[in-house]
Amino acid sequence: MRFDLISLFPELFEPFMRHGITSRAYESGALQLRLWPLRDFADGAYRRVDDRPFGGGPGMVMLAEPLRRCWEAIRSERAQLGLPLGPTLLFAPQGRRLDHALVAEQAQGSGAILVCGRYEGIDQRFIDQCVDGQISLGDFVLSGGELAALALLDAVARLLPGVLNDALSHQQDSFNPAIAGLLDCPHYTRPERWCGPQGEADVPEVLLSGHHARIEAWRLQQRRDATTRLRPDLLQGSGAEATEPKHAKSKL
């Protein structure tokens, strides 16, 4: 799996690739990330990549031509390597909201070309002719697409085999179909009794019982309660009527 990423600030991604659990995906080669500095494809001594918008208005707009040159260079390299060209995805506020289903789609594919916009946006002609889909983190505006790209790459890396210590770990995450798309349940660890700013608090007794069926039933109820309270929209068509998650028989 390979992602080619177009950005004005590719250096933002390098620390992310070297640290944390998801760095295993890059070290093993399960996930490859090729960074393409957009200014390398711009003209002039200043390597200009933006200009004022036609029709007036605030801000600057990213030029279509440097983006096209970079995009064509990526597609040429992917073709030479025998890689599928893959979709071209732009991170923008008007895009499809990033969710588990979209992450799973990308994790099952062969990669994509990721375009990180900046300024007021990019020339619509590049979007119309070269972009296959758009992705948004939510109903707010970021300074650029890099943070959204990092979120997508991190989420995809977690789903790849060998990245997490426990292969079943991501199946218990919030929104995963393995737990009917519900929110995750609360988690506890040592000590059994913790004294916090509001007094002593104990780990729920059921988690100390060693009774696997009871523990799974408690976790399922906690997931349902949390989802009902915090994200009731997830319950529509979630299959929350299931009596236990698919991994109920796995050991603790």
PDB file of C-alpha atoms in Angstrom:
ATOM      1  CA  MET A   1       0.000   0.000   0.000  1.00  0.00           C
ATOM      2  CA  ARG A   2       1.402   3.365  -0.992  1.00  0.00           C
ATOM      3  CA  PHE A   3       0.152   6.899  -0.498  1.00  0.00           C
ATOM      4  CA  ASP A   4       1.633   9.789  -2.467  1.00  0.00           C
ATOM      5  CA  LEU A   5       1.110  13.071  -0.691  1.00  0.00           C
ATOM      6  CA  ILE A   6       1.248  16.570  -2.208  1.00  0.00           C
ATOM      7  CA  SER A   7       1.978  19.278   0.341  1.00  0.00           C
ATOM      8  CA  LEU A   8       3.642  22.644   0.810  1.00  0.00           C
ATOM      9  CA  PHE A   9       4.939  21.361   4.157  1.00  0.00           C
ATOM     10  CA  PRO A  10       6.026  17.724   3.738  1.00  0.00           C
ATOM     11  CA  GLU A  11       8.341  18.047   6.737  1.00  0.00           C
ATOM     12  CA  LEU A  12       5.277  17.909   8.984  1.00  0.00           C
ATOM     13  CA  PHE A  13       4.901  14.198   8.218  1.00  0.00           C
ATOM     14  CA  GLU A  14       8.417  12.958   8.912  1.00  0.00           C
ATOM     15  CA  PRO A  15       8.226  12.899  12.761  1.00  0.00           C
ATOM     16  CA  PHE A  16       4.876  11.145  12.525  1.00  0.00           C
ATOM     17  CA  MET A  17       6.453   8.377  10.438  1.00  0.00           C
ATOM     18  CA  ARG A  18       9.234   7.783  13.006  1.00  0.00           C
ATOM     19  CA  HIS A  19       7.335   7.676  16.295  1.00  0.00           C
ATOM     20  CA  GLY A  20       4.455   5.842  17.915  1.00  0.00           C
ATOM     21  CA  ILE A  21       2.824   2.509  17.277  1.00  0.00           C
ATOM     22  CA  THR A  22       1.883   3.380  13.716  1.00  0.00           C
ATOM     23  CA  SER A  23       5.559   3.892  12.833  1.00  0.00           C
ATOM     24  CA  ARG A  24       5.671   0.091  12.565  1.00  0.00           C
ATOM     25  CA  ALA A  25       3.565   0.329   9.431  1.00  0.00           C
ATOM     26  CA  TYR A  26       6.223   2.470   7.755  1.00  0.00           C
ATOM     27  CA  GLU A  27       9.198   0.524   9.127  1.00  0.00           C
ATOM     28  CA  SER A  28       7.785  -2.777   7.884  1.00  0.00           C
ATOM     29  CA  GLY A  29       6.802  -1.368   4.505  1.00  0.00           C
ATOM     30  CA  ALA A  30       3.161  -2.328   5.013  1.00  0.00           C
ATOM     31  CA  LEU A  31       2.362   1.349   4.459  1.00  0.00           C
ATOM     32  CA  GLN A  32       4.544   3.473   2.204  1.00  0.00           C
ATOM     33  CA  LEU A  33       4.306   7.257   2.169  1.00  0.00           C
ATOM     34  CA  ARG A  34       5.988   9.241  -0.617  1.00  0.00           C
ATOM     35  CA  LEU A  35       6.119  12.976   0.081  1.00  0.00           C
ATOM     36  CA  TRP A  36       5.983  15.406  -2.832  1.00  0.00           C
ATOM     37  CA  PRO A  37       6.935  19.066  -2.073  1.00  0.00           C
ATOM     38  CA  LEU A  38       4.649  21.134  -4.267  1.00  0.00           C
ATOM     39  CA  ARG A  39       7.134  24.003  -4.698  1.00  0.00           C
ATOM     40  CA  ASP A  40       9.433  21.638  -6.615  1.00  0.00           C
ATOM     41  CA  PHE A  41       6.909  21.856  -9.451  1.00  0.00           C
ATOM     42  CA  ALA A  42       6.436  25.638  -9.453  1.00  0.00           C
ATOM     43  CA  ASP A  43       8.030  28.207 -11.760  1.00  0.00           C
ATOM     44  CA  GLY A  44      10.302  31.164 -11.040  1.00  0.00           C
ATOM     45  CA  ALA A  45      12.902  31.948  -8.448  1.00  0.00           C
ATOM     46  CA  TYR A  46      10.253  32.184  -5.729  1.00  0.00           C
ATOM     47  CA  ARG A  47       8.554  28.902  -6.674  1.00  0.00           C
ATOM     48  CA  ARG A  48       5.169  30.560  -6.460  1.00  0.00           C
ATOM     49  CA  VAL A  49       2.217  28.258  -5.884  1.00  0.00           C
ATOM     50  CA  ASP A  50      -0.609  30.747  -5.292  1.00  0.00           C
ATOM     51  CA  ASP A  51      -2.168  33.932  -6.674  1.00  0.00           C
ATOM     52  CA  ARG A  52      -5.036  36.315  -6.013  1.00  0.00           C
ATOM     53  CA  PRO A  53      -8.548  35.044  -6.803  1.00  0.00           C
ATOM     54  CA  PHE A  54     -10.366  36.192  -9.929  1.00  0.00           C
ATOM     55  CA  GLY A  55     -13.399  38.251  -8.961  1.00  0.00           C
ATOM     56  CA  GLY A  56     -11.637  39.696  -5.927  1.00  0.00           C
ATOM     57  CA  GLY A  57     -11.951  38.732  -2.317  1.00  0.00           C
ATOM     58  CA  PRO A  58      -9.610  37.925   0.566  1.00  0.00           C
ATOM     59  CA  GLY A  59      -6.821  35.381   0.608  1.00  0.00           C
ATOM     60  CA  MET A  60      -4.949  33.524  -2.082  1.00  0.00           C
ATOM     61  CA  VAL A  61      -5.774  30.525  -4.279  1.00  0.00           C
ATOM     62  CA  MET A  62      -3.403  27.665  -5.065  1.00  0.00           C
ATOM     63  CA  LEU A  63      -2.406  27.540  -8.735  1.00  0.00           C
ATOM     64  CA  ALA A  64      -3.626  24.640 -10.839  1.00  0.00           C
ATOM     65  CA  GLU A  65      -0.442  24.231 -12.903  1.00  0.00           C
ATOM     66  CA  PRO A  66       2.048  23.246 -10.162  1.00  0.00           C
ATOM     67  CA  LEU A  67      -0.550  20.842  -8.809  1.00  0.00           C
ATOM     68  CA  ARG A  68      -1.056  19.304 -12.259  1.00  0.00           C
ATOM     69  CA  ARG A  69       2.687  18.849 -12.797  1.00  0.00           C
ATOM     70  CA  CYS A  70       3.118  17.183  -9.429  1.00  0.00           C
ATOM     71  CA  TRP A  71       0.038  15.008  -9.940  1.00  0.00           C
ATOM     72  CA  GLU A  72       1.266  13.847 -13.346  1.00  0.00           C
ATOM     73  CA  ALA A  73       4.739  13.080 -11.939  1.00  0.00           C
ATOM     74  CA  ILE A  74       3.151  10.922  -9.258  1.00  0.00           C
ATOM     75  CA  ARG A  75       0.998   9.019 -11.718  1.00  0.00           C
ATOM     76  CA  SER A  76       4.010   8.478 -13.985  1.00  0.00           C
ATOM     77  CA  GLU A  77       6.099   7.095 -11.124  1.00  0.00           C
ATOM     78  CA  ARG A  78       3.305   4.828  -9.932  1.00  0.00           C
ATOM     79  CA  ALA A  79       2.881   3.491 -13.463  1.00  0.00           C
ATOM     80  CA  GLN A  80       6.613   2.834 -13.805  1.00  0.00           C
ATOM     81  CA  LEU A  81       6.568   0.903 -10.527  1.00  0.00           C
ATOM     82  CA  GLY A  82       3.567  -1.136 -11.646  1.00  0.00           C
ATOM     83  CA  LEU A  83       1.346   0.348  -8.956  1.00  0.00           C
ATOM     84  CA  PRO A  84      -2.348   1.102  -9.468  1.00  0.00           C
ATOM     85  CA  LEU A  85      -2.862   4.797 -10.037  1.00  0.00           C
ATOM     86  CA  GLY A  86      -5.443   4.880  -7.263  1.00  0.00           C
ATOM     87  CA  PRO A  87      -7.870   7.704  -6.551  1.00  0.00           C
ATOM     88  CA  THR A  88      -6.831  11.314  -6.029  1.00  0.00           C
ATOM     89  CA  LEU A  89      -8.258  12.617  -2.761  1.00  0.00           C
ATOM     90  CA  LEU A  90      -8.359  16.251  -1.688  1.00  0.00           C
ATOM     91  CA  PHE A  91      -8.759  17.323   1.937  1.00  0.00           C
ATOM     92  CA  ALA A  92     -11.344  20.113   2.003  1.00  0.00           C
ATOM     93  CA  PRO A  93     -14.235  21.287   4.259  1.00  0.00           C
ATOM     94  CA  GLN A  94     -16.863  20.305   1.681  1.00  0.00           C
ATOM     95  CA  GLY A  95     -15.653  16.709   1.478  1.00  0.00           C
ATOM     96  CA  ARG A  96     -17.108  13.482   2.790  1.00  0.00           C
ATOM     97  CA  ARG A  97     -16.636  13.337   6.538  1.00  0.00           C
ATOM     98  CA  LEU A  98     -13.874  10.982   7.596  1.00  0.00           C
ATOM     99  CA  ASP A  99     -15.340   8.019   9.458  1.00  0.00           C
ATOM    100  CA  HIS A 100     -14.552   4.369  10.142  1.00  0.00           C
ATOM    101  CA  ALA A 101     -16.160   3.187   6.914  1.00  0.00           C
ATOM    102  CA  LEU A 102     -13.986   5.510   4.832  1.00  0.00           C
ATOM    103  CA  VAL A 103     -10.857   4.500   6.752  1.00  0.00           C
ATOM    104  CA  ALA A 104     -11.673   0.818   6.227  1.00  0.00           C
ATOM    105  CA  GLU A 105     -12.115   1.424   2.493  1.00  0.00           C
ATOM    106  CA  GLN A 106      -8.669   2.969   2.284  1.00  0.00           C
ATOM    107  CA  ALA A 107      -7.095   0.240   4.435  1.00  0.00           C
ATOM    108  CA  GLN A 108      -8.348  -2.388   1.994  1.00  0.00           C
ATOM    109  CA  GLY A 109      -7.083  -0.565  -1.081  1.00  0.00           C
ATOM    110  CA  SER A 110      -3.677  -0.079  -2.657  1.00  0.00           C
ATOM    111  CA  GLY A 111      -3.268   3.570  -1.670  1.00  0.00           C
ATOM    112  CA  ALA A 112      -4.089   6.942  -3.155  1.00  0.00           C
ATOM    113  CA  ILE A 113      -2.774  10.353  -4.124  1.00  0.00           C
ATOM    114  CA  LEU A 114      -3.483  12.769  -1.282  1.00  0.00           C
ATOM    115  CA  VAL A 115      -3.666  16.507  -1.935  1.00  0.00           C
ATOM    116  CA  CYS A 116      -3.295  18.941   0.954  1.00  0.00           C
ATOM    117  CA  GLY A 117      -4.799  22.310   0.147  1.00  0.00           C
ATOM    118  CA  ARG A 118      -3.846  25.637   1.705  1.00  0.00           C
ATOM    119  CA  TYR A 119      -4.949  29.293   1.698  1.00  0.00           C
ATOM    120  CA  GLU A 120      -8.525  29.985   0.521  1.00  0.00           C
ATOM    121  CA  GLY A 121      -8.497  26.791  -1.526  1.00  0.00           C
ATOM    122  CA  ILE A 122      -7.195  25.524  -4.850  1.00  0.00           C
ATOM    123  CA  ASP A 123      -8.147  26.357  -8.411  1.00  0.00           C
ATOM    124  CA  GLN A 124     -11.445  24.600  -9.126  1.00  0.00           C
ATOM    125  CA  ARG A 125     -10.222  23.471 -12.554  1.00  0.00           C
ATOM    126  CA  PHE A 126      -7.665  21.166 -10.945  1.00  0.00           C
ATOM    127  CA  ILE A 127     -10.395  19.726  -8.728  1.00  0.00           C
ATOM    128  CA  ASP A 128     -12.741  19.192 -11.669  1.00  0.00           C
ATOM    129  CA  GLN A 129     -10.158  17.435 -13.845  1.00  0.00           C
ATOM    130  CA  CYS A 130      -7.890  15.589 -11.413  1.00  0.00           C
ATOM    131  CA  VAL A 131      -9.637  14.960  -8.074  1.00  0.00           C
ATOM    132  CA  ASP A 132     -11.781  11.856  -7.562  1.00  0.00           C
ATOM    133  CA  GLY A 133     -13.028  12.563  -4.056  1.00  0.00           C
ATOM    134  CA  GLN A 134     -12.811  15.002  -1.161  1.00  0.00           C
ATOM    135  CA  ILE A 135     -12.435  14.304   2.570  1.00  0.00           C
ATOM    136  CA  SER A 136     -13.205  16.488   5.586  1.00  0.00           C
ATOM    137  CA  LEU A 137     -12.488  16.024   9.296  1.00  0.00           C
ATOM    138  CA  GLY A 138     -15.674  17.858  10.208  1.00  0.00           C
ATOM    139  CA  ASP A 139     -17.591  21.098   9.976  1.00  0.00           C
ATOM    140  CA  PHE A 140     -14.698  23.431  10.675  1.00  0.00           C
ATOM    141  CA  VAL A 141     -11.795  24.869   8.688  1.00  0.00           C
ATOM    142  CA  LEU A 142      -8.107  24.052   9.173  1.00  0.00           C
ATOM    143  CA  SER A 143      -5.130  26.035   7.921  1.00  0.00           C
ATOM    144  CA  GLY A 144      -4.355  23.211   5.521  1.00  0.00           C
ATOM    145  CA  GLY A 145      -5.024  19.597   4.664  1.00  0.00           C
ATOM    146  CA  GLU A 146      -1.959  18.199   6.418  1.00  0.00           C
ATOM    147  CA  LEU A 147      -3.669  17.518   9.760  1.00  0.00           C
ATOM    148  CA  ALA A 148      -6.530  15.770   7.995  1.00  0.00           C
ATOM    149  CA  ALA A 149      -4.060  13.685   5.984  1.00  0.00           C
ATOM    150  CA  LEU A 150      -2.246  12.702   9.185  1.00  0.00           C
ATOM    151  CA  ALA A 151      -5.554  11.627  10.712  1.00  0.00           C
ATOM    152  CA  LEU A 152      -6.393   9.438   7.717  1.00  0.00           C
ATOM    153  CA  LEU A 153      -2.935   7.850   7.587  1.00  0.00           C
ATOM    154  CA  ASP A 154      -2.894   7.144  11.322  1.00  0.00           C
ATOM    155  CA  ALA A 155      -6.348   5.551  11.229  1.00  0.00           C
ATOM    156  CA  VAL A 156      -5.459   3.433   8.175  1.00  0.00           C
ATOM    157  CA  ALA A 157      -2.167   2.274   9.701  1.00  0.00           C
ATOM    158  CA  ARG A 158      -3.963   0.946  12.801  1.00  0.00           C
ATOM    159  CA  LEU A 159      -6.045  -1.405  10.651  1.00  0.00           C
ATOM    160  CA  LEU A 160      -3.081  -3.000   8.890  1.00  0.00           C
ATOM    161  CA  PRO A 161      -1.900  -6.436  10.076  1.00  0.00           C
ATOM    162  CA  GLY A 162       1.086  -6.373  12.425  1.00  0.00           C
ATOM    163  CA  VAL A 163       0.827  -2.722  13.427  1.00  0.00           C
ATOM    164  CA  LEU A 164      -0.978  -3.167  16.750  1.00  0.00           C
ATOM    165  CA  ASN A 165       0.307  -5.636  19.347  1.00  0.00           C
ATOM    166  CA  ASP A 166      -3.049  -7.430  19.433  1.00  0.00           C
ATOM    167  CA  ALA A 167      -4.672  -8.103  16.081  1.00  0.00           C
ATOM    168  CA  LEU A 168      -8.120  -7.866  17.724  1.00  0.00           C
ATOM    169  CA  SER A 169      -7.412  -4.511  19.356  1.00  0.00           C
ATOM    170  CA  HIS A 170      -8.856  -2.294  16.634  1.00  0.00           C
ATOM    171  CA  GLN A 171     -11.977  -4.473  16.445  1.00  0.00           C
ATOM    172  CA  GLN A 172     -12.946  -3.203  19.901  1.00  0.00           C
ATOM    173  CA  ASP A 173     -12.525   0.445  18.958  1.00  0.00           C
ATOM    174  CA  SER A 174     -15.443   2.831  18.715  1.00  0.00           C
ATOM    175  CA  PHE A 175     -17.424   2.682  15.444  1.00  0.00           C
ATOM    176  CA  ASN A 176     -16.063  -0.727  14.412  1.00  0.00           C
ATOM    177  CA  PRO A 177     -18.674  -3.099  12.913  1.00  0.00           C
ATOM    178  CA  ALA A 178     -17.323  -5.841  15.211  1.00  0.00           C
ATOM    179  CA  ILE A 179     -19.014  -4.021  18.103  1.00  0.00           C
ATOM    180  CA  ALA A 180     -22.028  -3.024  15.998  1.00  0.00           C
ATOM    181  CA  GLY A 181     -20.655   0.471  15.332  1.00  0.00           C
ATOM    182  CA  LEU A 182     -21.150   1.530  18.951  1.00  0.00           C
ATOM    183  CA  LEU A 183     -18.856   3.644  21.097  1.00  0.00           C
ATOM    184  CA  ASP A 184     -16.198   1.802  23.068  1.00  0.00           C
ATOM    185  CA  CYS A 185     -16.749   0.837  26.701  1.00  0.00           C
ATOM    186  CA  PRO A 186     -14.840   2.315  29.684  1.00  0.00           C
ATOM    187  CA  HIS A 187     -11.402   0.872  30.450  1.00  0.00           C
ATOM    188  CA  TYR A 188      -9.585   0.414  33.775  1.00  0.00           C
ATOM    189  CA  THR A 189      -6.133  -0.683  34.910  1.00  0.00           C
ATOM    190  CA  ARG A 190      -4.124  -0.892  38.142  1.00  0.00           C
ATOM    191  CA  PRO A 191      -4.492   0.038  40.959  1.00  0.00           C
ATOM    192  CA  GLU A 192      -7.867  -1.470  41.809  1.00  0.00           C
ATOM    193  CA  ARG A 193      -8.599   1.506  44.068  1.00  0.00           C
ATOM    194  CA  TRP A 194      -7.501   4.953  42.987  1.00  0.00           C
ATOM    195  CA  CYS A 195      -7.724   8.125  45.055  1.00  0.00           C
ATOM    196  CA  GLY A 196      -8.465  11.046  42.763  1.00  0.00           C
ATOM    197  CA  PRO A 197      -9.413  14.692  43.352  1.00  0.00           C
ATOM    198  CA  GLN A 198     -13.006  13.668  44.094  1.00  0.00           C
ATOM    199  CA  GLY A 199     -12.169  10.781  46.412  1.00  0.00           C
ATOM    200  CA  GLU A 200     -11.631   7.049  46.121  1.00  0.00           C
ATOM    201  CA  ALA A 201     -12.866   5.148  43.077  1.00  0.00           C
ATOM    202  CA  ASP A 202     -12.808   1.384  42.515  1.00  0.00           C
ATOM    203  CA  VAL A 203     -12.604  -0.712  39.392  1.00  0.00           C
ATOM    204  CA  PRO A 204     -16.059  -2.236  38.671  1.00  0.00           C
ATOM    205  CA  GLU A 205     -16.280  -5.574  40.445  1.00  0.00           C
ATOM    206  CA  VAL A 206     -17.309  -7.472  37.328  1.00  0.00           C
ATOM    207  CA  LEU A 207     -13.944  -6.754  35.685  1.00  0.00           C
ATOM    208  CA  LEU A 208     -12.167  -8.464  38.583  1.00  0.00           C
ATOM    209  CA  SER A 209     -14.414 -11.518  38.555  1.00  0.00           C
ATOM    210  CA  GLY A 210     -12.621 -13.486  35.846  1.00  0.00           C
ATOM    211  CA  HIS A 211     -16.061 -14.435  34.503  1.00  0.00           C
ATOM    212  CA  HIS A 212     -15.689 -13.828  30.767  1.00  0.00           C
ATOM    213  CA  ALA A 213     -19.373 -13.982  29.868  1.00  0.00           C
ATOM    214  CA  ARG A 214     -20.299 -11.477  32.581  1.00  0.00           C
ATOM    215  CA  ILE A 215     -17.469  -9.177  31.556  1.00  0.00           C
ATOM    216  CA  GLU A 216     -18.511  -9.204  27.899  1.00  0.00           C
ATOM    217  CA  ALA A 217     -22.156  -8.612  28.841  1.00  0.00           C
ATOM    218  CA  TRP A 218     -21.091  -5.646  31.010  1.00  0.00           C
ATOM    219  CA  ARG A 219     -18.976  -4.202  28.238  1.00  0.00           C
ATOM    220  CA  LEU A 220     -21.781  -4.531  25.712  1.00  0.00           C
ATOM    221  CA  GLN A 221     -24.191  -2.751  28.046  1.00  0.00           C
ATOM    222  CA  GLN A 222     -21.643  -0.007  28.669  1.00  0.00           C
ATOM    223  CA  ARG A 223     -21.230   0.471  24.923  1.00  0.00           C
ATOM    224  CA  ARG A 224     -24.978   0.744  24.458  1.00  0.00           C
ATOM    225  CA  ASP A 225     -25.360   3.167  27.355  1.00  0.00           C
ATOM    226  CA  ALA A 226     -22.505   5.389  26.194  1.00  0.00           C
ATOM    227  CA  THR A 227     -23.802   5.454  22.631  1.00  0.00           C
ATOM    228  CA  THR A 228     -27.360   6.230  23.730  1.00  0.00           C
ATOM    229  CA  ARG A 229     -26.135   9.043  25.944  1.00  0.00           C
ATOM    230  CA  LEU A 230     -23.393  10.569  23.779  1.00  0.00           C
ATOM    231  CA  ARG A 231     -24.075   9.586  20.149  1.00  0.00           C
ATOM    232  CA  PRO A 232     -27.660   8.408  19.701  1.00  0.00           C
ATOM    233  CA  ASP A 233     -27.315   9.020  15.959  1.00  0.00           C
ATOM    234  CA  LEU A 234     -25.094   5.927  15.786  1.00  0.00           C
ATOM    235  CA  LEU A 235     -27.907   3.653  16.942  1.00  0.00           C
ATOM    236  CA  GLN A 236     -29.888   3.974  13.721  1.00  0.00           C
ATOM    237  CA  GLY A 237     -29.127   0.827  11.770  1.00  0.00           C
ATOM    238  CA  SER A 238     -26.202  -0.011  14.034  1.00  0.00           C
ATOM    239  CA  GLY A 239     -27.325  -3.533  14.829  1.00  0.00           C
ATOM    240  CA  ALA A 240     -27.085  -2.668  18.514  1.00  0.00           C
ATOM    241  CA  GLU A 241     -29.699  -5.271  19.292  1.00  0.00           C
ATOM    242  CA  ALA A 242     -26.962  -7.911  19.050  1.00  0.00           C
ATOM    243  CA  THR A 243     -26.495  -9.789  22.301  1.00  0.00           C
ATOM    244  CA  GLU A 244     -22.696  -9.830  22.170  1.00  0.00           C
ATOM    245  CA  PRO A 245     -19.862  -8.570  19.941  1.00  0.00           C
ATOM    246  CA  LYS A 246     -18.243 -10.939  17.470  1.00  0.00           C
ATOM    247  CA  HIS A 247     -15.082 -11.252  19.531  1.00  0.00           C
ATOM    248  CA  ALA A 248     -16.909 -12.172  22.759  1.00  0.00           C
ATOM    249  CA  LYS A 249     -15.085 -15.485  23.119  1.00  0.00           C
ATOM    250  CA  SER A 250     -11.597 -14.005  22.843  1.00  0.00           C
ATOM    251  CA  LYS A 251      -9.591 -14.080  26.040  1.00  0.00           C
ATOM    252  CA  LEU A 252      -8.884 -10.959  28.074  1.00  0.00           C
TER     253      LEU A 252
END
